[in-house]
Amino acid sequence: MAAKGKTNIFGVPFQVTTLEGAYQIIDDFIKGNKKVFVVTANTEIVMIAQEDKEFMDIINQADLVVADGVGIIWASKYFGKKIPERAAGFDLMNMILKNSPEKGYKIYLLGGEPGVANEASSKIKEMYPRINIVGCYHGYFSACDEETIIQDINSKTPHFLFVGLGAPKQEKWIYKNLDKLDVNVCIGVGGSLDVFAGKTKRAPYIFQKLGLEWLYRLIKEPSRIGRMMLLPRFVLKVLFARHK
Ligand code: UDP
């Protein structure tokens, strides 16, 4: 069962819910024929939003913000209601994809290097043969391509638009274009298209279980060290806030 309410962590309003609960909320949005914007926020996103007011405002206008990472789950117990489990972007996307054939939902994939969204589409079709992926577009488009992309998306009226441009670019892109998009649910999914395409691997289950997915990523992509330094800063910020 999904827990109720929100927990505000440094200005980011997280829904207190499970992965399954997050899926149900999204499914209800579609049943209500709503157009919504979902953010899967991890500690990096919370920290980036501390310095980027535009990003923080956008997150606060999202219809649903779910906890993407153990850091958020850990912190939540000091900020009101504890979030029961994480709803990682990849897992939420996978749950939506898995249920889409039965529900008749149409999917559009936007993001990644040229070829990645197409490759992800092929792999997802192998996983869920009856899935209806109506379109794909890479994430390295110029501003003048945007109208063409939006027209392509709108001509296919997807229920779900998964946007993998990395944070905060994907959330800013969604927010800027939401009014023009003829879709139900837009979700920023970071590097998930790379994982579905087989271009990058998700951390082994044991790393996920121990909350060490960030460590696996750091080993695989040492260039992320700068961004990952936000993680210890987040921990210190939580501990400091707790003792104030
Ligand atoms: N990306 C993109 N367009 C851009 C910048 C990045 O499509 O202009 C893609 C990139 O190819 C990768 C994803 O965005 O697939 C970013 O993945 P990452 O895991 O770094 O995302 P985050 O950690 O921000 O969730």
Tab-separated table of C-alpha atoms and ligand atoms in Angstrom:
chain	number	residue	atom	x	y	z
A	1	MET	CA	0.000	0.000	0.000
A	2	ALA	CA	1.233	3.479	-0.807
A	3	ALA	CA	1.843	5.724	2.176
A	4	LYS	CA	0.210	9.143	2.027
A	5	GLY	CA	1.544	12.678	2.060
A	6	LYS	CA	4.770	14.432	1.267
A	7	THR	CA	8.112	14.923	2.924
A	8	ASN	CA	9.929	18.132	2.160
A	9	ILE	CA	13.702	17.678	1.982
A	10	PHE	CA	15.537	20.988	1.564
A	11	GLY	CA	12.713	22.408	-0.514
A	12	VAL	CA	12.013	19.293	-2.624
A	13	PRO	CA	8.514	17.858	-1.977
A	14	PHE	CA	8.885	14.072	-2.109
A	15	GLN	CA	5.811	11.881	-2.285
A	16	VAL	CA	5.756	9.384	0.583
A	17	THR	CA	5.180	6.240	-1.409
A	18	THR	CA	6.569	2.935	-2.610
A	19	LEU	CA	7.602	2.158	-6.184
A	20	GLU	CA	4.278	0.390	-6.757
A	21	GLY	CA	2.466	3.345	-5.134
A	22	ALA	CA	4.219	5.796	-7.462
A	23	TYR	CA	3.136	3.684	-10.410
A	24	GLN	CA	-0.472	3.711	-9.164
A	25	ILE	CA	-0.462	7.499	-8.777
A	26	ILE	CA	0.787	7.856	-12.346
A	27	ASP	CA	-1.752	5.355	-13.633
A	28	ASP	CA	-4.511	7.356	-11.916
A	29	PHE	CA	-3.263	10.535	-13.616
A	30	ILE	CA	-3.758	8.810	-16.953
A	31	LYS	CA	-7.189	7.491	-16.015
A	32	GLY	CA	-8.122	11.097	-15.127
A	33	ASN	CA	-6.768	12.115	-18.548
A	34	LYS	CA	-4.392	14.587	-16.932
A	35	LYS	CA	-1.213	16.001	-18.419
A	36	VAL	CA	1.483	15.634	-15.778
A	37	PHE	CA	5.175	15.962	-15.171
A	38	VAL	CA	7.043	13.535	-12.897
A	39	VAL	CA	10.480	14.069	-11.357
A	40	THR	CA	12.577	11.200	-10.020
A	41	ALA	CA	14.903	13.073	-7.664
A	42	ASN	CA	18.081	11.800	-6.031
A	43	THR	CA	20.498	13.515	-3.652
A	44	GLU	CA	22.375	15.125	-6.563
A	45	ILE	CA	19.159	16.678	-7.809
A	46	VAL	CA	18.301	18.016	-4.338
A	47	MET	CA	21.766	19.559	-4.085
A	48	ILE	CA	21.758	21.013	-7.610
A	49	ALA	CA	18.364	22.590	-6.861
A	50	GLN	CA	19.835	24.349	-3.786
A	51	GLU	CA	21.991	26.425	-6.124
A	52	ASP	CA	19.659	26.581	-9.122
A	53	LYS	CA	16.487	28.422	-8.198
A	54	GLU	CA	14.886	27.906	-11.623
A	55	PHE	CA	15.359	24.149	-11.201
A	56	MET	CA	13.948	24.240	-7.657
A	57	ASP	CA	10.857	26.159	-8.889
A	58	ILE	CA	10.340	23.637	-11.690
A	59	ILE	CA	10.594	20.676	-9.291
A	60	ASN	CA	8.000	22.344	-7.081
A	61	GLN	CA	5.617	22.591	-9.994
A	62	ALA	CA	5.914	18.914	-10.869
A	63	ASP	CA	2.817	16.798	-10.246
A	64	LEU	CA	4.821	14.047	-8.573
A	65	VAL	CA	8.353	13.883	-7.144
A	66	VAL	CA	9.580	10.419	-6.214
A	67	ALA	CA	12.636	9.394	-4.220
A	68	ASP	CA	15.323	8.043	-6.538
A	69	GLY	CA	17.977	6.762	-4.179
A	70	VAL	CA	18.783	5.521	-0.705
A	71	GLY	CA	20.188	8.910	0.325
A	72	ILE	CA	16.701	10.382	0.089
A	73	ILE	CA	15.151	7.446	1.966
A	74	TRP	CA	17.724	7.823	4.744
A	75	ALA	CA	17.207	11.601	4.986
A	76	SER	CA	13.403	11.361	4.898
A	77	LYS	CA	13.211	10.009	8.443
A	78	TYR	CA	14.557	13.338	9.746
A	79	PHE	CA	12.120	15.447	7.707
A	80	GLY	CA	8.627	14.370	8.669
A	81	LYS	CA	7.297	11.166	7.187
A	82	LYS	CA	9.739	8.426	6.254
A	83	ILE	CA	9.573	7.368	2.620
A	84	PRO	CA	9.173	3.548	2.665
A	85	GLU	CA	11.379	2.702	-0.322
A	86	ARG	CA	13.011	4.268	-3.306
A	87	ALA	CA	11.384	4.564	-6.691
A	88	ALA	CA	14.434	4.688	-8.958
A	89	GLY	CA	13.820	6.260	-12.377
A	90	PHE	CA	14.885	3.076	-14.146
A	91	ASP	CA	12.619	0.864	-12.007
A	92	LEU	CA	9.639	3.183	-12.392
A	93	MET	CA	10.159	3.330	-16.157
A	94	ASN	CA	10.474	-0.457	-16.286
A	95	MET	CA	7.252	-0.915	-14.301
A	96	ILE	CA	5.410	1.438	-16.653
A	97	LEU	CA	6.795	-0.353	-19.727
A	98	LYS	CA	5.918	-3.760	-18.302
A	99	ASN	CA	2.283	-2.747	-17.708
A	100	SER	CA	1.846	-0.744	-20.902
A	101	PRO	CA	0.905	-3.564	-23.332
A	102	GLU	CA	-2.008	-4.634	-21.153
A	103	LYS	CA	-3.131	-1.036	-20.594
A	104	GLY	CA	-2.707	-0.063	-24.251
A	105	TYR	CA	-0.333	2.802	-23.402
A	106	LYS	CA	1.772	4.388	-26.137
A	107	ILE	CA	5.405	5.236	-25.408
A	108	TYR	CA	7.823	7.815	-26.851
A	109	LEU	CA	11.559	7.822	-26.014
A	110	LEU	CA	13.566	11.049	-26.213
A	111	GLY	CA	17.245	11.298	-25.281
A	112	GLY	CA	20.677	9.738	-25.406
A	113	GLU	CA	23.281	9.851	-28.129
A	114	PRO	CA	22.078	9.278	-31.694
A	115	GLY	CA	20.973	5.637	-32.042
A	116	VAL	CA	20.551	5.000	-28.307
A	117	ALA	CA	16.788	5.630	-28.133
A	118	ASN	CA	16.293	3.362	-31.175
A	119	GLU	CA	18.453	0.658	-29.641
A	120	ALA	CA	16.603	1.023	-26.323
A	121	SER	CA	13.328	0.701	-28.241
A	122	SER	CA	14.482	-2.573	-29.883
A	123	LYS	CA	15.637	-4.013	-26.572
A	124	ILE	CA	12.417	-2.992	-24.802
A	125	LYS	CA	10.417	-4.674	-27.603
A	126	GLU	CA	12.409	-7.866	-26.993
A	127	MET	CA	11.507	-7.642	-23.297
A	128	TYR	CA	7.830	-6.744	-23.835
A	129	PRO	CA	6.899	-7.888	-27.367
A	130	ARG	CA	3.405	-6.356	-27.400
A	131	ILE	CA	4.601	-2.904	-26.331
A	132	ASN	CA	3.636	0.067	-28.483
A	133	ILE	CA	6.671	2.368	-28.778
A	134	VAL	CA	5.404	5.003	-31.176
A	135	GLY	CA	8.555	7.077	-31.595
A	136	CYS	CA	12.144	7.812	-30.638
A	137	TYR	CA	14.460	10.797	-30.972
A	138	HIS	CA	18.032	11.321	-29.776
A	139	GLY	CA	18.894	13.915	-27.153
A	140	TYR	CA	21.533	15.953	-28.979
A	141	PHE	CA	19.176	18.156	-30.966
A	142	SER	CA	19.604	21.866	-31.575
A	143	ALA	CA	17.046	24.505	-30.619
A	144	CYS	CA	15.869	24.691	-34.235
A	145	ASP	CA	15.018	20.944	-34.212
A	146	GLU	CA	12.718	21.317	-31.239
A	147	GLU	CA	9.587	22.198	-33.169
A	148	THR	CA	10.078	19.159	-35.435
A	149	ILE	CA	10.535	16.897	-32.400
A	150	ILE	CA	7.449	18.278	-30.672
A	151	GLN	CA	5.423	17.852	-33.878
A	152	ASP	CA	6.614	14.269	-34.180
A	153	ILE	CA	5.681	13.545	-30.552
A	154	ASN	CA	2.266	15.208	-30.936
A	155	SER	CA	1.491	13.344	-34.167
A	156	LYS	CA	1.829	10.116	-32.162
A	157	THR	CA	-0.051	11.230	-29.015
A	158	PRO	CA	1.907	9.035	-26.587
A	159	HIS	CA	0.649	8.422	-23.073
A	160	PHE	CA	4.244	8.449	-21.811
A	161	LEU	CA	7.149	10.615	-22.896
A	162	PHE	CA	10.399	9.436	-21.291
A	163	VAL	CA	13.010	12.193	-21.479
A	164	GLY	CA	16.623	11.142	-20.911
A	165	LEU	CA	18.682	14.312	-21.218
A	166	GLY	CA	20.196	14.193	-17.712
A	167	ALA	CA	19.192	16.440	-14.821
A	168	PRO	CA	18.458	19.340	-14.723
A	169	LYS	CA	18.317	19.641	-18.525
A	170	GLN	CA	15.476	17.121	-18.923
A	171	GLU	CA	13.249	18.737	-16.258
A	172	LYS	CA	13.864	22.195	-17.738
A	173	TRP	CA	13.070	20.916	-21.232
A	174	ILE	CA	9.864	19.233	-20.064
A	175	TYR	CA	8.722	22.297	-18.126
A	176	LYS	CA	9.420	24.655	-21.039
A	177	ASN	CA	7.516	22.502	-23.516
A	178	LEU	CA	4.785	20.882	-21.452
A	179	ASP	CA	2.017	23.197	-22.696
A	180	LYS	CA	2.864	22.348	-26.300
A	181	LEU	CA	3.099	18.600	-25.775
A	182	ASP	CA	0.131	16.370	-26.504
A	183	VAL	CA	1.076	13.675	-23.982
A	184	ASN	CA	-0.206	12.452	-20.631
A	185	VAL	CA	2.927	11.849	-18.587
A	186	CYS	CA	6.422	13.295	-19.029
A	187	ILE	CA	9.183	11.787	-16.909
A	188	GLY	CA	12.871	12.656	-16.780
A	189	VAL	CA	14.781	9.364	-16.706
A	190	GLY	CA	18.480	10.419	-16.871
A	191	GLY	CA	20.652	7.663	-18.298
A	192	SER	CA	17.935	4.958	-18.284
A	193	LEU	CA	17.771	4.831	-22.092
A	194	ASP	CA	21.500	3.981	-22.091
A	195	VAL	CA	20.782	1.110	-19.699
A	196	PHE	CA	17.869	-0.246	-21.762
A	197	ALA	CA	20.034	0.065	-24.892
A	198	GLY	CA	22.783	-1.961	-23.178
A	199	LYS	CA	25.205	0.968	-23.542
A	200	THR	CA	25.726	1.209	-19.795
A	201	LYS	CA	25.041	-1.383	-17.139
A	202	ARG	CA	23.074	-0.881	-13.985
A	203	ALA	CA	24.878	-1.712	-10.764
A	204	PRO	CA	24.648	-5.406	-9.779
A	205	TYR	CA	21.757	-6.198	-7.456
A	206	ILE	CA	24.003	-6.462	-4.385
A	207	PHE	CA	25.189	-2.844	-4.902
A	208	GLN	CA	21.557	-1.730	-5.283
A	209	LYS	CA	20.520	-3.628	-2.159
A	210	LEU	CA	23.344	-2.146	-0.088
A	211	GLY	CA	22.568	1.355	-1.346
A	212	LEU	CA	25.933	1.506	-3.138
A	213	GLU	CA	24.741	2.076	-6.698
A	214	TRP	CA	26.545	5.442	-6.619
A	215	LEU	CA	29.856	3.654	-5.815
A	216	TYR	CA	29.462	1.279	-8.760
A	217	ARG	CA	28.764	4.238	-11.037
A	218	LEU	CA	31.792	6.082	-9.729
A	219	ILE	CA	34.023	3.065	-10.440
A	220	LYS	CA	32.606	2.780	-13.974
A	221	GLU	CA	32.546	6.522	-14.702
A	222	PRO	CA	35.264	8.211	-12.586
A	223	SER	CA	34.553	11.501	-14.382
A	224	ARG	CA	31.383	11.737	-12.286
A	225	ILE	CA	33.470	12.456	-9.181
A	226	GLY	CA	32.688	16.198	-9.280
A	227	ARG	CA	28.958	15.618	-9.316
A	228	MET	CA	29.195	12.830	-6.777
A	229	MET	CA	30.869	15.109	-4.266
A	230	LEU	CA	27.349	16.451	-3.829
A	231	LEU	CA	26.503	13.220	-1.986
A	232	PRO	CA	28.746	13.757	1.104
A	233	ARG	CA	27.665	17.413	1.099
A	234	PHE	CA	24.050	16.235	1.212
A	235	VAL	CA	24.812	13.909	4.145
A	236	LEU	CA	26.501	16.732	6.077
A	237	LYS	CA	23.615	19.074	5.327
A	238	VAL	CA	21.120	16.517	6.684
A	239	LEU	CA	23.168	15.862	9.834
A	240	PHE	CA	23.592	19.585	10.419
A	241	ALA	CA	19.869	20.260	9.919
A	242	ARG	CA	19.057	17.421	12.309
A	243	HIS	CA	21.115	18.928	15.125
A	244	LYS	CA	19.889	22.481	14.672
B	1	UDP	N1	22.033	13.505	-22.836
B	1	UDP	C1	21.293	13.891	-23.923
B	1	UDP	N2	21.433	15.166	-24.378
B	1	UDP	C2	22.236	16.065	-23.797
B	1	UDP	C3	22.978	15.666	-22.640
B	1	UDP	C4	22.845	14.369	-22.184
B	1	UDP	O1	20.529	13.100	-24.469
B	1	UDP	O2	22.312	17.197	-24.275
B	1	UDP	C5	21.870	12.138	-22.341
B	1	UDP	C6	23.149	11.324	-22.237
B	1	UDP	O3	23.458	10.757	-23.504
B	1	UDP	C7	22.732	10.291	-21.204
B	1	UDP	C8	21.777	11.065	-20.314
B	1	UDP	O4	21.401	12.228	-21.020
B	1	UDP	O5	22.016	9.262	-21.840
B	1	UDP	C9	22.391	11.525	-19.003
B	1	UDP	O6	22.608	10.428	-18.225
B	1	UDP	P1	23.066	10.549	-16.723
B	1	UDP	O7	23.130	9.180	-16.215
B	1	UDP	O8	24.293	11.407	-16.625
B	1	UDP	O9	21.834	11.316	-16.085
B	1	UDP	P2	21.604	11.824	-14.622
B	1	UDP	O10	22.715	11.308	-13.762
B	1	UDP	O11	21.577	13.292	-14.740
B	1	UDP	O12	20.284	11.265	-14.268
